[in-house]
Amino acid sequence: MRPKLVICIPTYNRSSVISQVLDHEAGMLKENGIDIIIYDSSENRETENIFETYKNKGFDNLFLKKVDSRIPSNRKIYMIWQDMEKSEYDYIWLIHDHRICTHVAVSHILQALEENKDFYILNTSGKGRAASTEISTLNVFFREGASLLTLYGASIINRRTFLSGTHWKRLERRYLKGRDINFSQLGFYYERASQISGFKASLLEFPADAFIYIPLKEQGGFGWYNDAVRIWTKCWAATILKLPVCYKGKMELIRSTEKIHLSGRKLTAYQKDGVFDLACFFKYVIWIKVASSESMLQHFFSAAGRPGRALRVHNRTFIKKIKRMRKAHKNIVIFGAGKYARLCGELLGNNQVEFDAFVVTVKEKNPEELMRHPVLPAAEYFGGKTDLIVIIATASDKTQKEIWEYIKSLNSSIDVVSFENW
């Protein structure tokens, strides 16, 4: 018998978003025997009215539960899991209200659930084809999952083996207290996984068309944008450090997200938006040191609104770092062939740091040569090479992350560094 899956959607005053989700999903999920429970924290009846409209159309797989709007979102998530612990569902998928899953995604998930794992990590960024990779150890689960699991919708949980028997009071005392609760779901995931004998998990990856994202109007895309520095320094680091001692390499993992959330480009954007200033810098400087390997002087100048000076400090620090890495006799290549790749090449050349080539994902539409260096396909160039430093030189933080993951998929032992120029 196919495992019974339920999708839980917490929402707050976003009735138009819920309407779009149900327009796309309700019929397809009913055909696949999947229930939807909307946990509604809105302060009006708009979401209830939409729910009643669909129920009247015969969607008996749709349910709604009201939640007090004063309850913080992280605590609400714990409440949903506790609610589901006593249900009759086999698997619980708690998902954002602004993400639409297509038939492609659902088919891949239902097939994977036949494996009866305790936990499924979902990488929904759409890298290529649908794939399922078994996670062999707790530390692989920690290393591969932590960054992905910061997002709601990135986990499907086995109710019987993972939810049942959870010591909720202990978890709440540990991860739902104080102002570092933003990653409390990670506390639940990793505490619980460490308690399960013979824990079994899989990483699910999806093709690009598996999900549809509904753009949000909040600044930065999310309501917590104005608190981003605290969240990605203090909250992120404090949560990881609290996790059980069986998880190794915590400091390395904490800093694995710095190029996404604490890059020079990102901090400059924060400063321009009034999110990062000197008061913020001094308030969280200890946690910034924990979460970032970059110069505190660079971060100070970013907070002070002097990105030009911060860039000069960053470039000096960057060159010193590359030279230290070069002492291991590693070849250097620059990933990219555009403006930022050229700027990176000029910086290396001006500081007498030699590099071998520019590499790109696809050779088509790229030049044969740039700055008297060949432009080569990455997969062909890397081959079996491990003695490499790859400098990612692209404008977008999102693209940098995607390239980072692509390189690691080709060869996990290659050293990867991001070039910042803002």
Coordinates of C-alpha atoms in Angstrom, one line a residue:
M1 CA 0.0 0.0 0.0
R2 CA 1.3 3.5 -0.9
P3 CA 2.3 5.5 2.1
K4 CA -0.2 8.2 3.1
L5 CA 1.2 11.7 2.7
V6 CA -0.2 15.0 4.0
I7 CA 0.9 18.5 3.1
C8 CA 0.7 21.0 5.9
I9 CA 0.7 24.7 4.9
P10 CA 1.1 27.4 7.6
T11 CA -0.1 30.8 6.3
Y12 CA -0.7 34.3 7.6
N13 CA -2.8 36.9 5.8
R14 CA -1.9 35.7 2.3
S15 CA -5.2 34.6 1.0
S16 CA -4.3 35.5 -2.6
V17 CA -1.3 33.2 -2.4
I18 CA -3.3 30.3 -1.0
S19 CA -5.8 30.8 -3.8
Q20 CA -3.0 30.4 -6.4
V21 CA -1.6 27.3 -4.6
L22 CA -5.0 25.6 -4.5
D23 CA -5.8 26.5 -8.1
H24 CA -2.7 24.6 -9.2
E25 CA -2.5 21.8 -6.6
A26 CA -5.9 20.8 -5.2
G27 CA -7.1 18.6 -8.0
M28 CA -3.7 17.0 -8.7
L29 CA -3.1 16.2 -5.0
K30 CA -6.6 14.7 -4.7
E31 CA -6.0 12.4 -7.6
N32 CA -2.8 11.2 -5.9
G33 CA -4.5 10.6 -2.5
I34 CA -2.7 13.5 -0.8
D35 CA -4.4 15.6 1.9
I36 CA -3.8 19.3 2.4
I37 CA -4.1 20.9 5.9
I38 CA -4.0 24.8 6.0
Y39 CA -3.0 26.2 9.3
D40 CA -4.4 29.6 9.1
S41 CA -3.1 32.5 11.3
S42 CA -4.8 35.3 9.4
E43 CA -6.9 37.9 11.3
N44 CA -9.8 37.9 8.8
R45 CA -12.0 35.3 7.1
E46 CA -10.5 35.5 3.6
T47 CA -8.5 32.2 3.8
E48 CA -11.5 30.5 5.4
N49 CA -13.8 31.7 2.5
I50 CA -11.3 30.3 -0.1
F51 CA -11.2 27.0 1.8
E52 CA -15.0 26.8 1.9
T53 CA -15.2 27.5 -1.8
Y54 CA -12.9 24.5 -2.6
K55 CA -14.7 22.2 -0.1
N56 CA -18.0 23.0 -1.8
K57 CA -16.4 22.0 -5.1
G58 CA -15.9 18.5 -3.7
F59 CA -12.2 18.7 -2.5
D60 CA -12.6 16.4 0.5
N61 CA -8.8 16.2 0.8
L62 CA -8.7 19.8 2.0
F63 CA -8.8 20.8 5.7
L64 CA -8.3 24.0 7.6
K65 CA -7.2 24.7 11.2
K66 CA -7.2 28.1 12.8
V67 CA -4.1 29.2 14.8
D68 CA -3.7 32.2 17.1
S69 CA -2.0 35.0 15.0
R70 CA 0.0 36.0 18.1
I71 CA 2.0 32.7 18.0
P72 CA 5.5 33.1 16.5
S73 CA 6.0 31.1 13.3
N74 CA 8.7 28.9 14.7
R75 CA 6.5 27.9 17.7
K76 CA 3.6 27.3 15.2
I77 CA 5.8 24.8 13.3
Y78 CA 6.4 22.8 16.5
M79 CA 2.6 22.9 17.2
I80 CA 1.9 21.5 13.7
W81 CA 4.3 18.6 14.2
Q82 CA 2.8 17.8 17.6
D83 CA -0.6 17.9 16.0
M84 CA 0.5 15.5 13.3
E85 CA 2.2 13.1 15.8
K86 CA -1.1 11.6 16.8
S87 CA -2.5 11.6 13.2
E88 CA -2.9 8.5 11.0
Y89 CA -0.6 9.8 8.2
D90 CA 2.6 8.1 7.3
Y91 CA 4.5 11.1 6.1
I92 CA 4.3 14.8 6.9
W93 CA 5.4 17.5 4.4
L94 CA 5.3 21.0 5.9
I95 CA 5.7 23.5 3.1
H96 CA 5.7 27.3 2.4
D97 CA 2.4 28.8 1.4
H98 CA 4.1 30.4 -1.6
R99 CA 5.5 27.3 -3.2
I100 CA 3.4 25.3 -5.7
C101 CA 4.4 21.7 -6.3
T102 CA 3.7 20.2 -9.7
H103 CA 2.9 16.7 -10.8
V104 CA 6.6 16.2 -11.6
A105 CA 7.5 16.9 -7.9
V106 CA 4.7 14.8 -6.5
S107 CA 5.5 11.8 -8.7
H108 CA 9.1 11.9 -7.6
I109 CA 8.2 12.2 -3.9
L110 CA 5.6 9.4 -3.9
Q111 CA 8.1 7.0 -5.6
A112 CA 10.8 7.9 -3.0
L113 CA 8.4 7.4 -0.1
E114 CA 8.1 3.7 -1.1
E115 CA 11.7 3.3 0.3
N116 CA 10.2 4.0 3.8
K117 CA 13.0 6.2 5.1
D118 CA 12.8 8.1 8.4
F119 CA 13.5 11.4 6.7
Y120 CA 13.7 13.0 3.2
I121 CA 15.7 16.2 2.5
L122 CA 14.3 18.0 -0.6
N123 CA 16.6 20.1 -2.7
T124 CA 14.0 22.1 -4.6
S125 CA 16.4 24.5 -6.4
G126 CA 16.0 22.5 -9.7
K127 CA 19.5 21.5 -10.6
G128 CA 18.8 18.9 -13.3
R129 CA 17.0 15.6 -13.3
A130 CA 15.0 13.9 -10.6
A131 CA 17.3 11.9 -8.3
S132 CA 17.3 10.2 -4.9
T133 CA 20.6 9.7 -3.0
E134 CA 20.8 7.6 0.2
I135 CA 22.3 9.4 3.2
S136 CA 24.6 6.9 4.9
T137 CA 25.6 8.5 8.2
L138 CA 24.4 11.2 10.7
N139 CA 27.4 13.4 9.8
V140 CA 26.5 13.2 6.1
F141 CA 22.9 14.1 7.1
F142 CA 24.3 17.1 9.0
R143 CA 26.7 18.3 6.3
E144 CA 24.4 17.8 3.3
G145 CA 21.2 18.9 5.0
A146 CA 21.7 21.8 7.4
S147 CA 21.7 24.6 4.8
L148 CA 18.8 23.1 2.8
L149 CA 16.8 22.5 5.9
T150 CA 16.8 26.1 6.9
L151 CA 13.9 26.4 4.5
Y152 CA 10.4 25.2 5.3
G153 CA 9.3 22.6 2.7
A154 CA 12.8 21.0 2.6
S155 CA 11.8 18.0 4.7
I156 CA 9.4 15.1 4.6
I157 CA 9.2 13.3 8.0
N158 CA 8.1 9.8 8.8
R159 CA 5.4 10.2 11.4
R160 CA 5.9 6.8 13.0
T161 CA 9.7 6.7 13.3
F162 CA 10.6 10.4 13.4
L163 CA 7.7 12.2 15.1
S164 CA 6.3 9.6 17.5
G165 CA 7.9 9.7 20.9
T166 CA 9.5 13.2 20.6
H167 CA 10.3 14.9 23.9
W168 CA 8.7 18.2 22.8
K169 CA 9.2 20.0 26.2
R170 CA 12.9 19.4 26.1
L171 CA 13.2 20.6 22.5
E172 CA 11.1 23.7 23.3
R173 CA 13.3 24.6 26.2
R174 CA 16.4 24.2 24.1
Y175 CA 15.4 25.7 20.8
L176 CA 12.4 27.9 21.3
K177 CA 13.7 30.2 24.0
G178 CA 15.3 33.6 23.5
R179 CA 15.9 35.5 20.2
D180 CA 17.8 32.7 18.5
I181 CA 14.7 30.6 17.7
N182 CA 14.8 31.3 14.0
F183 CA 16.3 27.9 13.2
S184 CA 14.5 25.9 15.8
Q185 CA 13.4 23.4 13.1
L186 CA 17.1 22.4 12.7
G187 CA 17.2 21.7 16.5
F188 CA 14.3 19.3 16.1
Y189 CA 15.6 17.6 13.0
Y190 CA 19.1 16.9 14.3
E191 CA 18.2 16.2 17.9
R192 CA 15.6 13.7 16.8
A193 CA 17.8 12.1 14.1
S194 CA 20.5 11.5 16.7
Q195 CA 18.0 9.5 18.9
I196 CA 16.9 7.1 16.2
S197 CA 18.8 3.8 16.0
G198 CA 19.8 3.0 12.4
F199 CA 18.5 6.4 11.1
K200 CA 17.7 6.2 7.4
A201 CA 17.4 9.3 5.1
S202 CA 17.5 10.3 1.5
L203 CA 18.3 13.5 -0.4
L204 CA 15.7 14.2 -3.2
E205 CA 16.6 16.4 -6.1
F206 CA 14.2 17.8 -8.7
P207 CA 14.2 19.1 -12.2
A208 CA 13.8 22.8 -12.8
D209 CA 10.1 22.7 -13.6
A210 CA 9.1 20.7 -10.5
F211 CA 8.1 23.7 -8.4
I212 CA 6.6 27.1 -9.0
Y213 CA 7.4 30.0 -6.7
I214 CA 5.0 32.8 -6.1
P215 CA 6.9 36.1 -5.6
L216 CA 6.4 37.8 -2.3
K217 CA 6.0 41.6 -1.8
E218 CA 8.0 41.9 1.4
Q219 CA 11.4 43.6 1.2
G220 CA 14.1 41.0 0.3
G221 CA 11.3 38.5 -0.3
F222 CA 10.7 37.6 3.3
G223 CA 9.5 39.4 6.4
W224 CA 12.7 38.7 8.3
Y225 CA 14.9 40.6 5.9
N226 CA 15.3 43.6 8.3
D227 CA 16.7 41.2 10.9
A228 CA 19.0 39.3 8.5
V229 CA 22.3 40.1 10.2
R230 CA 21.2 38.7 13.6
I231 CA 19.6 35.7 12.0
W232 CA 22.6 34.7 9.8
T233 CA 25.2 35.3 12.6
K234 CA 23.8 34.8 16.1
C235 CA 20.8 32.6 15.4
W236 CA 22.5 30.4 12.8
A237 CA 25.7 29.9 14.8
A238 CA 24.0 29.5 18.2
T239 CA 21.6 26.8 16.8
I240 CA 24.4 24.8 15.2
L241 CA 26.6 25.0 18.3
K242 CA 23.7 23.7 20.4
L243 CA 23.3 20.5 18.4
P244 CA 24.3 17.1 19.8
V245 CA 28.1 16.4 20.0
C246 CA 27.7 13.5 17.6
Y247 CA 27.7 16.1 14.8
K248 CA 31.3 17.0 13.8
G249 CA 32.7 20.0 11.9
K250 CA 30.2 22.6 13.3
M251 CA 32.4 25.6 12.7
E252 CA 33.1 24.7 9.1
L253 CA 29.3 24.2 8.6
I254 CA 28.5 27.6 10.2
R255 CA 30.8 29.4 7.8
S256 CA 29.5 27.4 4.8
T257 CA 26.7 29.9 4.3
E258 CA 28.8 33.1 4.6
K259 CA 29.3 33.7 0.9
I260 CA 25.5 33.6 0.5
H261 CA 24.4 35.7 3.5
L262 CA 27.4 37.6 4.6
S263 CA 29.3 38.4 1.4
G264 CA 30.6 41.9 0.8
R265 CA 27.9 42.4 -1.8
K266 CA 25.2 41.2 0.5
L267 CA 26.4 43.4 3.5
T268 CA 26.6 46.4 1.2
A269 CA 23.0 45.8 0.2
Y270 CA 22.0 45.5 3.9
Q271 CA 23.8 48.7 4.6
K272 CA 22.0 50.6 1.8
D273 CA 18.6 49.2 3.0
G274 CA 19.3 50.3 6.6
V275 CA 19.6 46.7 7.8
F276 CA 23.4 46.9 8.7
D277 CA 25.0 49.8 10.4
L278 CA 27.6 50.4 13.0
A279 CA 25.2 49.8 15.9
C280 CA 24.3 46.4 14.4
F281 CA 28.0 45.6 13.7
F282 CA 29.0 46.2 17.4
K283 CA 26.0 44.4 18.7
Y284 CA 26.7 41.2 16.8
V285 CA 30.5 41.5 16.2
I286 CA 31.2 38.4 18.3
W287 CA 28.7 36.3 16.3
I288 CA 29.9 37.9 13.0
K289 CA 33.4 36.6 13.9
V290 CA 32.0 33.1 14.4
A291 CA 29.9 33.1 11.2
S292 CA 32.5 34.8 8.9
S293 CA 36.1 34.1 8.0
E294 CA 36.5 37.5 6.4
S295 CA 38.3 40.5 8.0
M296 CA 36.3 42.3 10.7
L297 CA 37.8 45.5 9.3
Q298 CA 36.0 44.8 6.0
H299 CA 32.7 44.3 7.8
F300 CA 33.3 47.5 9.8
F301 CA 33.7 49.6 6.7
S302 CA 30.6 47.9 5.2
A303 CA 28.6 48.9 8.3
A304 CA 30.0 52.4 8.2
G305 CA 28.8 52.9 4.6
R306 CA 32.3 53.0 3.1
P307 CA 32.2 50.1 0.6
G308 CA 35.1 51.4 -1.4
R309 CA 37.5 51.1 1.5
A310 CA 35.9 47.9 2.5
L311 CA 36.6 46.5 -1.0
R312 CA 40.3 47.5 -0.8
V313 CA 40.6 45.7 2.5
H314 CA 38.7 42.7 1.1
N315 CA 40.9 42.5 -2.0
R316 CA 44.1 42.5 0.2
T317 CA 42.6 39.8 2.4
F318 CA 41.5 37.8 -0.6
I319 CA 44.9 37.9 -2.3
K320 CA 46.7 36.8 1.0
K321 CA 44.2 33.9 1.2
I322 CA 44.8 32.8 -2.4
K323 CA 48.6 33.0 -1.9
R324 CA 48.4 30.9 1.3
M325 CA 46.3 28.3 -0.6
R326 CA 48.8 28.5 -3.5
K327 CA 51.6 27.3 -1.2
A328 CA 50.0 23.8 -1.4
H329 CA 51.1 23.9 -5.1
K330 CA 47.6 24.1 -6.4
N331 CA 46.6 25.3 -9.9
I332 CA 44.2 28.2 -10.0
V333 CA 41.3 28.6 -12.4
I334 CA 38.6 31.3 -12.5
F335 CA 35.0 30.1 -13.0
G336 CA 33.2 32.5 -15.3
A337 CA 34.0 34.5 -18.4
G338 CA 32.2 37.8 -17.9
K339 CA 32.8 41.1 -16.2
Y340 CA 33.5 39.7 -12.7
A341 CA 35.8 37.0 -14.1
R342 CA 37.8 39.7 -15.9
L343 CA 38.0 41.8 -12.7
C344 CA 39.2 38.7 -10.8
G345 CA 41.8 38.0 -13.5
E346 CA 43.0 41.6 -13.3
L347 CA 43.3 41.5 -9.5
L348 CA 45.3 38.3 -9.6
G349 CA 47.5 39.7 -12.4
N350 CA 48.1 43.0 -10.5
N351 CA 49.3 41.0 -7.5
Q352 CA 51.5 38.6 -9.4
V353 CA 49.3 35.6 -8.8
E354 CA 49.3 33.3 -11.9
F355 CA 46.2 31.3 -12.9
D356 CA 45.7 28.6 -15.6
A357 CA 42.4 29.3 -17.3
F358 CA 38.8 30.5 -17.2
V359 CA 36.3 27.7 -17.0
V360 CA 32.5 27.8 -17.7
T361 CA 29.6 25.4 -17.5
V362 CA 28.9 25.5 -21.2
K363 CA 31.4 26.6 -23.8
E364 CA 28.7 27.8 -26.3
K365 CA 28.5 31.6 -26.6
N366 CA 31.7 32.1 -24.6
P367 CA 35.0 33.3 -26.1
E368 CA 37.8 31.0 -27.0
E369 CA 40.2 33.1 -24.9
L370 CA 40.1 35.8 -22.3
M371 CA 43.0 37.9 -21.1
R372 CA 45.3 35.5 -23.0
H373 CA 44.0 32.6 -21.0
P374 CA 41.9 29.8 -22.5
V375 CA 38.2 29.5 -21.8
L376 CA 37.3 25.8 -21.2
P377 CA 34.3 23.7 -20.2
A378 CA 34.5 23.0 -16.5
A379 CA 33.6 19.3 -16.6
E380 CA 36.3 18.7 -19.3
Y381 CA 39.0 20.7 -17.5
F382 CA 38.5 19.3 -14.0
G383 CA 38.5 15.7 -15.1
G384 CA 40.3 13.8 -12.4
K385 CA 42.2 16.8 -11.1
T386 CA 42.0 17.4 -7.4
D387 CA 44.9 19.8 -6.9
L388 CA 42.9 22.9 -7.8
I389 CA 41.7 26.2 -6.5
V390 CA 38.5 27.3 -8.3
I391 CA 37.6 31.0 -7.9
I392 CA 33.9 31.6 -8.7
A393 CA 33.6 35.0 -10.3
T394 CA 30.0 35.8 -11.1
A395 CA 27.7 38.7 -10.1
S396 CA 24.8 36.9 -8.5
D397 CA 25.0 35.3 -5.0
K398 CA 22.4 32.7 -6.2
T399 CA 24.5 31.8 -9.2
Q400 CA 27.6 31.6 -7.1
K401 CA 25.9 29.1 -4.8
E402 CA 24.7 27.0 -7.8
I403 CA 28.2 26.9 -9.3
W404 CA 29.6 26.0 -6.0
E405 CA 27.3 23.0 -5.8
Y406 CA 28.0 22.1 -9.4
I407 CA 31.8 22.0 -8.8
K408 CA 31.4 19.9 -5.7
S409 CA 29.2 17.5 -7.7
L410 CA 32.0 17.1 -10.2
N411 CA 34.7 16.7 -7.5
S412 CA 34.1 17.3 -3.8
S413 CA 37.9 17.6 -3.0
I414 CA 38.4 20.7 -5.1
D415 CA 39.0 23.9 -3.1
V416 CA 36.4 26.6 -4.0
V417 CA 36.6 30.3 -3.2
S418 CA 34.1 33.1 -4.2
F419 CA 35.4 36.3 -5.6
E420 CA 33.6 39.4 -4.3
N421 CA 33.7 42.8 -6.2
W422 CA 30.9 45.2 -5.4

